[in-house]
């Protein structure tokens, strides 16, 4: 997702946009559905009573105002300034689309704010400044400084972006960072450090050719020199050829700063014998002949988006010894800006840095490089390696995965340390080890884990049956599944009905999607015989089984799955959970030794993800069932990146008050004691005790849980339904599920009101469960 080459890329077409595996219609639908856009403001303090308002506003708000007036640094203590970044643009270089203007840049700026929050828990707001006048832009931004802890400049064309950043850095006492320049440079520098290490070179000795002279290219040249590359060994090229000393055509002060003494005049001449190539230009700029002329073990960063200067396939065909990186996620070694800017600002904000200097950029690059050399967490390795591969430091892994959960605790620490050592930190951190631990707890692991799951499914696509294939949102979900590269969707339904839905949507059925009509399928006889063999001693005649296969799409889908004609099934939008499960269960059994139950993920803004079970099947589970639900739920939590802490919930806490249900819960705890499981668990306890460690430590110091419970095992289906149905409508929590656990084959049943996105997520989870079977 490198978007940092605004000064040198041509506009991209909608056809190019489709290489990201989303359609324009899907993108528009996401931005328009529900509350338009991607951002909203949420309160961090309760404002319920008149007293709350008096404290938060008049008259109470006068106190922090007076204190800040006396000591401006207190703004960081009494306001959101210290965790607040402005993402600012005038829209003169929006992605690769060119000058779209300030208003049209707003979706990108909102997206940038979302990435800040998603990856580093940095709050932000988008500011679209409607002027192309440099003086007016600088004046507008500099006067907004009191509101923010940092300024992220975005989508501003070169050369104006250089002037704007430099002038704002001179007049503002907070970090000003143009990500289009420095973000790409920092991530590419990390990859270069590792490529140089792998090829036995030294930075001071290598020769680099940089093709492109826009914002990102200039920043790359500057950072490479700051890191130790000999200045005369960096050759910059633009559309007119090599930037050499004495050249006058197409020059400006920023290019002139990197002009060198050389006889080379063309890109091809410059690349002859070069160790490294940095491309921030256009598709196809590098020919096989150019690559062939480079030094042994050439290092190639072909970062033009969406199509690189030379593809990895082309490069490896002529130079098998090369190390190559691109800006694309479907190739190894992605130069992705999201590896940089969120974490750089996180570190800068936390030490209240007055600027982001070269030392901090170099520190970020080195931290990224060192992280790639470490063993990769299993959940990242499994998702990112692809079939038969693993992520290990080497030619195909010189840059960390963007969803590596360790980034939040590594890069900000390095940036903060560099800020302190270079004298720009106004609030030094004395214990960086404790700081790293605190950073690791800022983000919920579920979001990373879900993204890693989708990556693994893309690398191992599966065939998923969408059992209710005549429904519009099911068809849309199947199209999205196909477009995302997750595998082959199978729509169960009548061809004419599905064709009508497609006409309504204004799309054609892609070649990769299959339709199966249950009534006239050539597999019906085989499915009926299979079903009859299973059910003949349960009162079913053969004709009963034929009728079920012909008329019940869930039965038909279950037979497809059971007999190996598909890898997974998703259903539920037209039938209740119980009815859908009954149809699937006609063909699919529970996994041996496991309990079938529903596991719901509740993603809350403050507390993170909590797993709730059983939310679908067992009305009054006995102690043995409760214990097994706890074991399977803990395993699921671990697969999603959480260390499980299981609480058995009740109205009673450790025997007070007494009642019937707590007895079975206490027995479930005893059974887990006997099994010697490897996760924390305790109960019975009330929900507030489970979720509040302070309350628990005060009243129940003997409790085994060391932190807030994140797996809640409910005493019955009624309690689970009340919790998971009410909380999302009363709070900002989001739910995923209930996930159907304990089946012998991958099946997911969505709620009847599931959205297209929920259907897609559940289909992806079902496909993921099928990998390795």
XYZ file of C-alpha atoms in Angstrom:
773
model
C 0.000 0.000 0.000
C 2.802 2.390 -0.836
C 1.227 5.663 -1.873
C 4.311 7.790 -1.698
C 5.293 8.493 -5.305
C 3.089 11.412 -6.148
C 5.695 13.402 -8.012
C 6.425 10.738 -10.594
C 3.413 8.474 -11.194
C 0.934 8.895 -14.037
C -2.786 8.860 -13.222
C -4.161 5.356 -12.689
C -7.363 4.078 -14.238
C -10.277 2.281 -12.642
C -8.990 -0.865 -14.318
C -5.775 -0.419 -12.341
C -7.741 0.094 -9.146
C -9.298 -3.340 -9.646
C -5.895 -4.966 -9.144
C -6.488 -4.379 -5.441
C -9.227 -7.048 -5.655
C -12.087 -4.760 -4.805
C -14.565 -3.380 -7.291
C -15.557 0.291 -7.547
C -19.093 -0.711 -6.530
C -17.840 -2.392 -3.357
C -15.715 0.603 -2.434
C -18.592 3.037 -2.939
C -20.939 0.823 -0.946
C -18.555 0.697 2.003
C -18.175 4.468 2.113
C -21.918 5.100 1.780
C -23.472 2.454 4.023
C -24.666 3.358 7.506
C -23.106 6.598 8.649
C -21.311 7.950 5.544
C -17.536 8.023 5.604
C -15.079 6.242 7.892
C -14.839 8.513 10.943
C -16.851 9.768 13.895
C -16.123 11.512 17.202
C -16.567 9.590 20.451
C -16.549 10.890 24.011
C -13.904 9.725 26.477
C -15.675 11.045 29.592
C -19.225 10.429 30.839
C -21.541 13.343 30.051
C -24.817 12.131 31.500
C -25.790 14.345 34.414
C -25.793 18.093 34.896
C -22.788 17.654 37.180
C -20.911 15.840 34.391
C -21.581 18.775 32.072
C -20.499 21.262 34.717
C -17.191 19.450 35.093
C -16.561 18.946 31.378
C -17.773 22.358 30.254
C -18.872 25.474 32.104
C -17.858 26.227 34.822
C -15.418 23.336 35.391
C -13.590 23.677 32.084
C -12.222 27.041 33.213
C -9.722 25.328 35.503
C -7.728 23.487 32.823
C -7.902 26.614 30.646
C -6.286 28.710 33.360
C -3.640 26.092 34.073
C -2.739 25.780 30.377
C -2.545 29.572 30.130
C 0.055 29.563 32.896
C 1.910 26.513 31.539
C 1.227 25.577 27.885
C 2.796 22.131 28.383
C -0.209 21.187 30.515
C -2.291 21.012 27.315
C -0.850 17.519 26.962
C -2.227 16.584 30.398
C -5.673 18.151 30.176
C -6.582 17.761 26.467
C -6.272 15.222 23.645
C -3.402 17.156 22.029
C -0.795 14.549 22.916
C -2.513 11.796 20.933
C -3.991 13.885 18.141
C -2.603 14.209 14.609
C -3.925 16.348 11.771
C -3.821 14.660 8.351
C -3.605 17.623 5.983
C -3.856 17.832 2.190
C -4.809 20.151 -0.636
C -5.511 17.218 -2.963
C -2.954 18.136 -5.602
C -1.584 14.570 -5.846
C -4.281 12.150 -4.695
C -2.844 8.620 -4.844
C -1.849 8.252 -8.509
C -4.976 10.037 -9.710
C -3.430 13.495 -9.953
C -4.851 16.846 -8.861
C -8.406 16.083 -7.705
C -8.652 19.015 -5.337
C -9.097 19.268 -1.592
C -12.653 17.943 -1.347
C -11.994 14.838 -3.451
C -8.982 14.041 -1.265
C -11.168 13.658 1.827
C -11.829 9.887 1.466
C -8.074 9.285 1.369
C -7.462 11.550 4.361
C -10.187 9.785 6.348
C -8.541 6.505 5.420
C -5.195 7.759 6.652
C -6.761 8.728 9.967
C -8.269 5.254 10.191
C -4.839 3.674 9.643
C -3.345 5.813 12.411
C -5.983 4.506 14.806
C -5.946 0.930 13.558
C -2.202 0.375 13.732
C -0.936 2.672 16.501
C -3.970 3.925 18.467
C -3.225 7.495 17.365
C -6.293 9.719 17.057
C -6.541 12.019 14.081
C -8.701 14.269 11.997
C -8.585 15.055 8.296
C -8.129 18.678 7.223
C -8.593 19.381 3.510
C -7.216 22.826 2.735
C -8.708 24.309 -0.429
C -5.746 26.182 -1.849
C -2.792 25.484 -4.130
C -1.026 28.625 -2.951
C 1.960 27.611 -0.818
C 1.839 30.724 1.373
C -1.874 30.352 2.051
C -1.508 26.644 2.813
C 1.357 27.216 5.242
C -0.525 30.029 6.984
C -3.633 27.882 7.361
C -1.779 24.950 8.890
C 0.645 26.788 11.151
C -2.150 28.569 12.995
C -3.775 25.207 13.828
C -0.748 23.998 15.771
C -2.224 24.411 19.280
C -4.839 21.722 18.557
C -2.490 18.919 17.547
C 0.485 16.893 18.669
C 1.653 16.399 15.090
C 0.957 17.201 11.431
C 0.917 14.493 8.743
C 1.051 16.070 5.280
C -0.436 13.945 2.532
C -1.117 13.984 -1.216
C 0.618 17.288 -1.990
C 2.431 17.466 -5.313
C 6.122 18.098 -5.759
C 7.936 20.453 -5.617
C 5.451 22.398 -3.456
C 5.460 19.604 -0.855
C 9.150 20.229 -0.126
C 8.585 23.926 0.484
C 5.479 23.369 2.594
C 7.091 20.776 4.835
C 10.265 22.777 5.335
C 8.457 26.006 6.182
C 6.037 24.315 8.568
C 8.888 22.539 10.344
C 10.576 25.900 10.833
C 7.562 27.649 12.374
C 5.862 24.833 14.313
C 7.039 23.195 17.532
C 5.350 19.862 16.822
C 6.341 17.084 14.389
C 5.568 17.802 10.734
C 5.957 14.746 8.509
C 5.165 14.383 4.815
C 4.470 10.676 4.570
C 4.532 10.612 0.764
C 8.214 11.480 1.033
C 9.527 9.919 4.189
C 7.212 6.936 4.690
C 8.343 5.224 1.518
C 11.968 6.135 2.189
C 11.954 4.672 5.715
C 10.387 1.338 4.769
C 12.572 1.012 1.670
C 15.632 1.829 3.781
C 14.753 -1.016 6.136
C 14.610 -3.406 3.212
C 17.865 -2.058 1.816
C 19.657 -2.621 5.129
C 18.655 -6.271 5.028
C 19.368 -6.746 1.333
C 22.844 -5.286 1.795
C 23.383 -7.610 4.767
C 22.257 -10.676 2.808
C 24.475 -9.890 -0.185
C 27.587 -9.208 1.910
C 27.843 -5.527 1.067
C 28.419 -2.383 3.110
C 26.188 0.690 2.781
C 29.166 3.000 2.257
C 30.321 0.965 -0.760
C 27.104 0.370 -2.704
C 25.968 2.323 -5.762
C 22.267 3.195 -6.001
C 20.290 4.373 -9.015
C 17.002 6.109 -8.153
C 14.558 6.477 -11.033
C 12.024 9.230 -10.382
C 12.624 12.656 -8.907
C 9.373 13.300 -7.071
C 8.720 13.575 -3.355
C 9.424 9.948 -2.442
C 12.498 9.668 -4.668
C 14.141 12.786 -3.226
C 13.382 11.587 0.297
C 14.904 8.180 -0.493
C 18.085 9.818 -1.757
C 18.338 11.971 1.373
C 17.699 9.126 3.806
C 20.094 6.717 2.094
C 22.847 9.284 2.463
C 21.901 9.946 6.085
C 22.223 6.218 6.744
C 25.736 5.998 5.345
C 25.556 5.575 1.581
C 28.347 7.624 -0.032
C 26.671 10.660 -1.688
C 28.600 10.356 -4.971
C 27.328 6.777 -5.284
C 23.667 7.852 -5.472
C 22.544 8.636 -9.026
C 19.137 10.266 -9.472
C 17.244 9.962 -12.767
C 14.081 11.636 -14.049
C 12.178 11.648 -17.330
C 15.051 13.543 -18.969
C 17.751 11.161 -17.824
C 20.491 11.340 -15.229
C 20.632 14.324 -12.872
C 24.308 15.231 -13.357
C 26.332 18.261 -12.389
C 26.024 20.939 -15.012
C 22.608 19.854 -16.270
C 20.167 22.763 -16.687
C 17.111 21.257 -18.348
C 14.224 20.358 -16.014
C 16.210 21.116 -12.888
C 15.197 22.583 -9.521
C 16.944 23.097 -6.205
C 15.930 19.699 -4.855
C 17.247 17.803 -7.842
C 20.384 19.930 -7.937
C 21.175 18.902 -4.366
C 21.628 15.338 -5.639
C 23.436 16.015 -8.909
C 26.704 14.058 -9.220
C 29.764 13.958 -11.452
C 29.090 11.103 -13.888
C 29.413 10.267 -17.550
C 26.083 8.420 -17.504
C 23.238 10.259 -19.199
C 20.477 7.649 -19.458
C 18.883 5.277 -16.981
C 20.364 2.315 -18.830
C 23.852 3.785 -18.596
C 23.420 4.595 -14.910
C 22.316 1.044 -14.096
C 25.329 -0.561 -15.770
C 27.266 -2.105 -12.874
C 25.005 -0.607 -10.165
C 24.395 -2.567 -6.974
C 20.905 -1.281 -6.281
C 17.940 0.212 -8.126
C 15.166 2.240 -6.492
C 12.161 2.753 -8.767
C 9.621 5.411 -7.924
C 8.502 6.034 -11.468
C 6.335 4.102 -13.917
C 5.448 0.608 -15.046
C 8.026 -0.994 -17.311
C 10.739 1.614 -16.768
C 13.326 -1.141 -16.265
C 14.046 -3.567 -19.092
C 15.560 -7.032 -18.726
C 18.688 -5.699 -20.436
C 19.087 -2.988 -17.787
C 18.761 -5.520 -15.000
C 21.181 -7.870 -16.731
C 23.819 -5.114 -16.729
C 23.757 -4.617 -12.949
C 26.334 -5.975 -10.511
C 26.209 -9.468 -9.030
C 23.299 -10.085 -6.664
C 21.486 -6.913 -7.693
C 19.042 -5.281 -5.277
C 15.855 -4.039 -6.959
C 13.144 -1.947 -5.323
C 10.537 -1.571 -8.076
C 8.010 0.531 -6.161
C 5.787 2.061 -8.843
C 2.125 1.317 -8.092
C -0.020 -0.430 -9.071
C 2.477 -1.971 -11.505
C 6.219 -2.020 -10.760
C 9.035 -0.900 -13.034
C 9.804 -4.573 -13.551
C 7.840 -7.484 -12.094
C 9.490 -10.055 -9.819
C 8.794 -12.738 -12.434
C 10.586 -10.720 -15.132
C 13.447 -9.863 -12.802
C 14.021 -13.434 -11.626
C 13.912 -14.712 -15.201
C 16.997 -12.698 -16.171
C 18.679 -12.352 -12.768
C 17.849 -15.274 -10.482
C 20.371 -13.865 -8.026
C 18.450 -10.617 -7.474
C 16.582 -9.497 -4.369
C 13.433 -7.634 -5.368
C 10.829 -5.628 -3.483
C 7.697 -3.911 -4.810
C 4.832 -1.809 -3.495
C 2.323 -4.638 -3.970
C 0.899 -6.997 -1.380
C 0.716 -9.948 -3.777
C 4.518 -10.175 -4.023
C 7.091 -10.764 -1.284
C 8.836 -7.758 0.271
C 6.078 -5.164 0.100
C 7.230 -1.593 0.684
C 4.169 -0.544 2.642
C 3.967 2.911 4.219
C 1.736 1.609 6.999
C 4.866 -0.003 8.452
C 6.148 3.489 9.130
C 3.983 6.512 9.762
C 1.645 5.197 12.509
C 4.526 3.938 14.632
C 6.785 6.924 13.977
C 4.090 9.309 15.175
C 3.330 7.009 18.122
C 6.900 7.303 19.360
C 7.162 10.999 18.570
C 3.922 11.840 20.374
C 4.779 9.796 23.441
C 7.972 11.772 24.092
C 6.353 15.039 22.946
C 8.951 15.476 20.222
C 9.261 18.916 18.689
C 10.098 17.452 15.278
C 10.750 14.206 13.429
C 14.411 14.364 12.494
C 16.755 12.152 10.487
C 17.862 10.281 13.600
C 14.276 9.216 14.273
C 13.749 8.144 10.647
C 16.946 6.111 10.641
C 15.965 4.529 13.965
C 12.604 3.506 12.516
C 14.267 1.972 9.472
C 16.765 0.047 11.578
C 14.032 -1.213 13.924
C 12.034 -2.518 10.952
C 15.138 -4.170 9.511
C 16.023 -5.872 12.799
C 12.443 -7.118 13.253
C 12.570 -8.895 9.878
C 15.657 -10.816 11.063
C 13.861 -12.287 14.074
C 11.777 -15.442 14.179
C 8.313 -14.689 12.853
C 5.325 -15.272 15.165
C 3.515 -18.444 14.179
C 0.242 -16.699 13.343
C 2.071 -14.297 10.982
C 4.199 -17.033 9.471
C 1.224 -19.304 8.823
C -0.742 -16.552 7.125
C 1.986 -14.880 5.127
C 4.091 -17.770 3.955
C 1.671 -19.325 1.511
C 1.440 -23.023 0.670
C 4.648 -24.854 1.439
C 6.437 -21.643 2.424
C 7.442 -19.919 5.615
C 8.461 -16.374 6.419
C 12.140 -16.549 7.275
C 14.747 -13.860 6.920
C 16.116 -14.100 3.414
C 15.723 -12.831 -0.132
C 11.925 -13.137 -0.031
C 11.541 -11.669 3.456
C 13.570 -8.499 4.049
C 10.648 -6.324 5.232
C 8.286 -7.272 8.088
C 4.672 -8.175 7.442
C 2.424 -5.142 7.971
C 0.279 -7.121 10.418
C 3.112 -8.336 12.614
C 1.832 -7.615 16.152
C 5.352 -6.746 17.324
C 5.550 -3.563 15.251
C 3.678 -1.497 17.840
C 6.197 -2.347 20.550
C 9.381 -2.095 18.446
C 9.273 0.871 16.082
C 7.826 3.517 18.474
C 10.393 2.560 21.106
C 13.248 3.047 18.623
C 11.801 6.381 17.495
C 11.311 7.583 21.079
C 14.872 6.598 22.007
C 16.262 8.457 18.986
C 14.185 11.538 19.820
C 15.594 11.555 23.344
C 19.191 10.971 22.219
C 18.957 13.708 19.574
C 17.532 16.241 22.031
C 14.058 16.809 20.539
C 12.047 14.946 23.207
C 10.328 17.238 25.686
C 9.034 14.409 27.891
C 11.664 11.658 28.012
C 10.608 8.127 28.873
C 12.775 6.705 31.641
C 11.758 3.035 31.337
C 11.626 1.984 27.680
C 11.024 -1.647 28.598
C 7.851 -0.739 30.466
C 6.924 1.583 27.583
C 7.230 -1.322 25.121
C 4.955 -3.473 27.292
C 2.388 -0.682 27.486
C 2.461 -0.284 23.704
C 1.864 -3.994 23.180
C -1.373 -3.707 25.160
C -2.775 -0.740 23.243
C -4.168 -2.706 20.332
C -6.561 -5.595 20.171
C -4.998 -8.672 18.582
C -8.176 -9.691 16.759
C -7.873 -7.186 13.921
C -4.345 -8.354 13.099
C -5.366 -11.991 13.365
C -8.335 -11.510 11.034
C -6.132 -9.867 8.436
C -3.605 -12.663 8.732
C -6.424 -15.169 8.248
C -7.488 -13.435 5.036
C -3.892 -13.482 3.800
C -3.663 -17.204 4.416
C -6.941 -17.825 2.594
C -5.692 -15.821 -0.400
C -2.568 -17.964 -0.421
C -4.648 -21.150 -0.060
C -7.960 -20.475 -1.849
C -10.857 -22.808 -1.131
C -14.247 -23.692 -2.618
C -17.037 -22.350 -0.390
C -20.731 -23.105 -0.859
C -23.113 -20.175 -0.351
C -26.231 -22.238 0.348
C -28.778 -19.430 -0.157
C -27.515 -18.370 -3.545
C -30.683 -16.614 -4.771
C -30.495 -13.863 -2.118
C -29.085 -10.546 -3.286
C -26.713 -10.057 -0.371
C -25.512 -13.644 -0.693
C -24.724 -13.061 -4.367
C -22.911 -9.840 -3.449
C -20.920 -11.671 -0.776
C -19.988 -14.411 -3.246
C -18.825 -11.797 -5.764
C -16.753 -10.119 -3.043
C -15.305 -13.505 -2.008
C -14.258 -14.134 -5.601
C -12.901 -10.603 -6.130
C -10.876 -10.799 -2.903
C -9.084 -13.890 -4.193
C -10.352 -16.133 -1.399
C -11.308 -18.956 -3.729
C -14.257 -20.338 -5.702
C -17.784 -19.496 -4.499
C -20.598 -21.926 -5.276
C -24.097 -20.426 -5.325
C -26.860 -22.949 -4.614
C -30.029 -21.846 -6.362
C -31.993 -21.632 -9.585
C -30.079 -20.203 -12.488
C -32.831 -17.821 -13.616
C -33.284 -16.382 -10.116
C -29.565 -15.783 -9.704
C -29.412 -14.244 -13.188
C -32.170 -11.809 -12.186
C -30.196 -10.796 -9.095
C -27.086 -10.235 -11.188
C -29.056 -8.065 -13.628
C -30.368 -6.022 -10.715
C -26.812 -5.529 -9.506
C -25.683 -4.640 -13.014
C -22.909 -7.239 -13.127
C -22.144 -10.428 -15.006
C -21.293 -13.736 -13.390
C -17.482 -14.048 -13.360
C -15.982 -17.285 -14.709
C -14.761 -18.218 -11.230
C -18.242 -18.542 -9.665
C -20.291 -21.760 -9.969
C -24.087 -22.197 -9.744
C -25.547 -25.479 -8.502
C -29.296 -26.047 -8.834
C -30.255 -28.536 -6.131
C -33.308 -29.779 -8.041
C -31.580 -30.833 -11.259
C -27.987 -31.424 -10.165
C -26.340 -34.509 -11.611
C -25.050 -35.253 -8.095
C -28.509 -35.656 -6.542
C -28.558 -39.440 -6.704
C -25.154 -39.694 -5.054
C -26.152 -37.204 -2.342
C -29.466 -38.993 -1.663
C -27.702 -42.346 -1.334
C -25.216 -40.830 1.077
C -27.997 -39.281 3.143
C -30.053 -42.489 3.123
C -27.084 -44.485 4.426
C -26.862 -42.040 7.342
C -30.560 -41.738 8.173
C -32.250 -45.001 7.178
C -32.364 -46.222 10.800
C -33.838 -42.902 11.928
C -37.166 -43.313 10.104
C -36.077 -41.907 6.713
C -37.054 -43.603 3.470
C -34.946 -43.161 0.363
C -37.580 -40.864 -1.170
C -37.436 -38.724 1.988
C -33.723 -38.297 1.456
C -34.265 -37.488 -2.239
C -36.797 -34.827 -1.289
C -34.430 -33.272 1.270
C -31.581 -33.106 -1.228
C -33.844 -31.616 -3.918
C -35.663 -29.102 -1.749
C -33.469 -28.157 1.215
C -30.450 -26.145 0.114
C -28.725 -26.594 3.452
C -28.976 -30.362 3.143
C -27.707 -30.153 -0.444
C -24.803 -27.904 0.661
C -24.011 -30.242 3.547
C -23.843 -33.214 1.185
C -21.538 -31.288 -1.134
C -19.223 -30.663 1.789
C -19.432 -34.178 3.212
C -18.608 -35.810 -0.131
C -15.690 -33.532 -0.959
C -17.339 -31.417 -3.657
C -16.593 -28.276 -1.621
C -14.317 -27.216 1.229
C -16.733 -25.208 3.398
C -20.315 -23.939 3.672
C -21.844 -20.628 4.770
C -25.599 -20.194 5.277
C -28.202 -18.610 7.550
C -29.762 -15.502 5.967
C -33.130 -17.149 5.154
C -33.528 -19.595 8.055
C -33.090 -19.380 11.799
C -29.825 -20.639 13.230
C -31.469 -23.807 14.593
C -33.211 -24.652 11.311
C -30.057 -24.036 9.265
C -28.020 -26.189 11.646
C -30.587 -28.981 11.411
C -30.252 -29.049 7.629
C -26.461 -29.035 7.694
C -26.356 -31.652 10.464
C -28.259 -34.075 8.247
C -24.975 -34.522 6.376
C -22.241 -33.260 8.726
C -21.429 -34.697 12.178
C -19.795 -33.023 15.165
C -16.045 -33.544 15.403
C -15.160 -36.598 17.513
C -14.698 -35.692 21.160
C -15.803 -32.076 20.714
C -18.901 -30.110 21.665
C -20.888 -28.213 19.064
C -21.566 -24.652 20.203
C -21.632 -21.024 19.127
C -18.746 -18.657 19.890
C -19.386 -14.930 19.482
C -16.600 -12.352 19.310
C -17.514 -8.982 20.802
C -15.080 -6.257 19.758
C -15.378 -3.282 22.090
C -13.558 0.029 21.631
C -12.165 0.110 25.166
C -11.887 -3.480 26.370
C -10.907 -5.136 23.086
C -12.192 -8.559 22.055
C -14.191 -10.766 24.393
C -15.205 -14.305 23.382
C -18.659 -15.421 24.561
C -19.914 -19.043 24.549
C -22.270 -20.797 24.073
C -24.341 -18.332 22.049
C -26.147 -20.714 19.706
C -26.874 -24.320 20.648
C -26.773 -25.695 24.213
C -29.685 -24.338 26.250
C -28.611 -25.649 29.671
C -25.113 -27.151 29.341
C -23.989 -29.540 32.071
C -20.602 -29.323 33.777
C -18.790 -31.564 31.290
C -20.171 -29.571 28.354
C -19.213 -26.275 29.998
C -15.671 -27.517 30.557
C -15.299 -28.632 26.937
C -16.752 -25.320 25.689
C -14.092 -23.546 27.756
C -11.303 -25.667 26.250
C -12.452 -25.142 22.662
C -13.087 -21.416 23.207
C -9.627 -20.933 24.701
C -8.089 -22.646 21.672
C -10.056 -20.362 19.339
C -8.932 -17.293 21.288
C -5.313 -18.395 20.925
C -5.720 -18.861 17.174
C -6.847 -15.242 17.024
C -3.821 -13.962 18.918
C -5.172 -13.770 22.492
C -3.903 -15.429 25.645
C -7.148 -16.847 27.049
C -8.433 -15.991 30.520
C -11.654 -17.933 30.993
C -14.394 -16.898 33.408
C -17.479 -19.037 34.084
C -20.207 -16.430 34.532
C -23.227 -16.514 36.817
C -25.389 -14.335 39.063
C -23.250 -15.743 41.892
C -19.617 -15.043 42.727
C -17.813 -17.891 44.462
C -20.931 -19.116 46.248
C -22.654 -15.828 47.067
C -25.602 -16.009 46.653
C -26.148 -19.733 46.385
C -28.157 -21.275 43.574
C -28.544 -24.215 41.219
C -26.507 -23.031 38.214
C -23.312 -22.166 40.147
C -22.999 -25.813 41.162
C -22.517 -26.946 37.562
C -20.086 -24.092 36.961
C -18.015 -25.044 39.983
C -18.017 -28.635 38.754
C -16.769 -27.423 35.333
C -13.857 -25.700 37.091
C -13.081 -28.943 38.944
C -13.093 -30.871 35.665
C -10.602 -28.431 34.160
C -8.440 -28.857 37.242
C -8.357 -32.582 36.536
C -7.509 -32.025 32.871
C -4.616 -29.699 33.795
C -5.350 -27.306 30.931
C -2.766 -24.696 29.902
C -4.850 -21.532 30.232
C -6.210 -19.415 33.091
C -9.763 -20.115 34.257
C -11.961 -19.620 37.294
C -15.538 -19.237 38.407
C -18.322 -19.010 39.111
C -18.332 -15.203 39.103
C -20.431 -12.212 38.133
C -19.598 -10.334 34.933
C -18.239 -7.245 36.693
C -15.889 -9.369 38.780
C -14.676 -11.196 35.660
C -13.955 -8.006 33.738
C -12.600 -5.782 36.529
C -9.249 -6.934 37.982
C -9.242 -4.127 40.561
C -12.600 -5.177 41.961
C -11.517 -8.808 41.903
C -8.236 -8.120 43.690
C -10.051 -6.178 46.406
C -12.810 -8.689 47.116
C -11.490 -12.012 45.793
C -7.679 -11.999 45.989
C -7.632 -15.794 45.661
C -9.029 -15.675 42.098
C -6.740 -17.335 39.560
C -7.232 -14.814 36.743
C -4.327 -12.391 36.316
C -6.169 -9.893 34.131
C -9.601 -9.111 32.700
C -11.378 -12.236 31.494
C -11.514 -12.413 27.704
C -13.406 -15.714 27.368
C -16.827 -15.683 29.029
C -18.499 -19.072 29.385
C -22.190 -18.442 30.002
C -24.383 -20.598 32.254
C -27.074 -20.987 29.607
C -28.210 -19.971 26.156
C -30.637 -17.399 27.555
C -27.890 -15.415 29.285
C -25.580 -15.633 26.271
C -28.287 -14.351 23.910
C -29.208 -11.474 26.205
C -25.573 -10.373 26.446
C -24.601 -10.640 22.787
C -27.843 -9.226 21.401
C -28.166 -6.311 23.813
C -24.600 -5.034 24.224
C -23.924 -4.159 20.548
C -27.124 -2.121 20.441
C -26.359 -0.337 23.693
C -22.671 0.331 23.057
C -20.193 0.716 20.204
C -19.227 -2.972 20.320
C -19.113 -4.985 17.098
C -19.888 -8.698 16.999
C -18.572 -11.491 14.801
C -20.520 -14.710 14.870
C -21.708 -16.794 16.442
C -18.980 -18.972 14.963
C -20.098 -22.587 14.757
C -17.543 -24.607 16.709
C -17.029 -28.340 16.987
C -18.242 -29.551 13.574
C -16.222 -32.156 11.706
C -16.252 -30.036 8.539
C -16.046 -26.223 8.148
C -19.538 -24.712 8.369
C -20.601 -21.223 9.421
C -24.161 -20.034 10.021
C -24.707 -16.274 9.946
C -27.534 -14.369 11.666
C -30.558 -13.737 9.440
C -29.833 -9.992 9.479
C -26.192 -10.462 8.495
C -24.698 -7.829 6.220
C -22.681 -8.572 3.090
C -19.504 -7.846 5.065
C -20.505 -10.296 7.801
C -21.258 -12.950 5.199
C -17.889 -12.380 3.585
C -16.068 -12.567 6.944
C -17.813 -15.807 7.885
C -17.117 -17.341 4.480
C -13.459 -16.413 4.866
C -13.348 -17.963 8.355
C -14.956 -21.125 7.002
C -12.409 -21.250 4.177
C -9.596 -20.732 6.676
C -10.831 -23.652 8.776
C -10.655 -25.827 5.656
C -6.951 -25.159 5.101
C -4.889 -28.189 6.026
C -7.844 -30.590 6.145
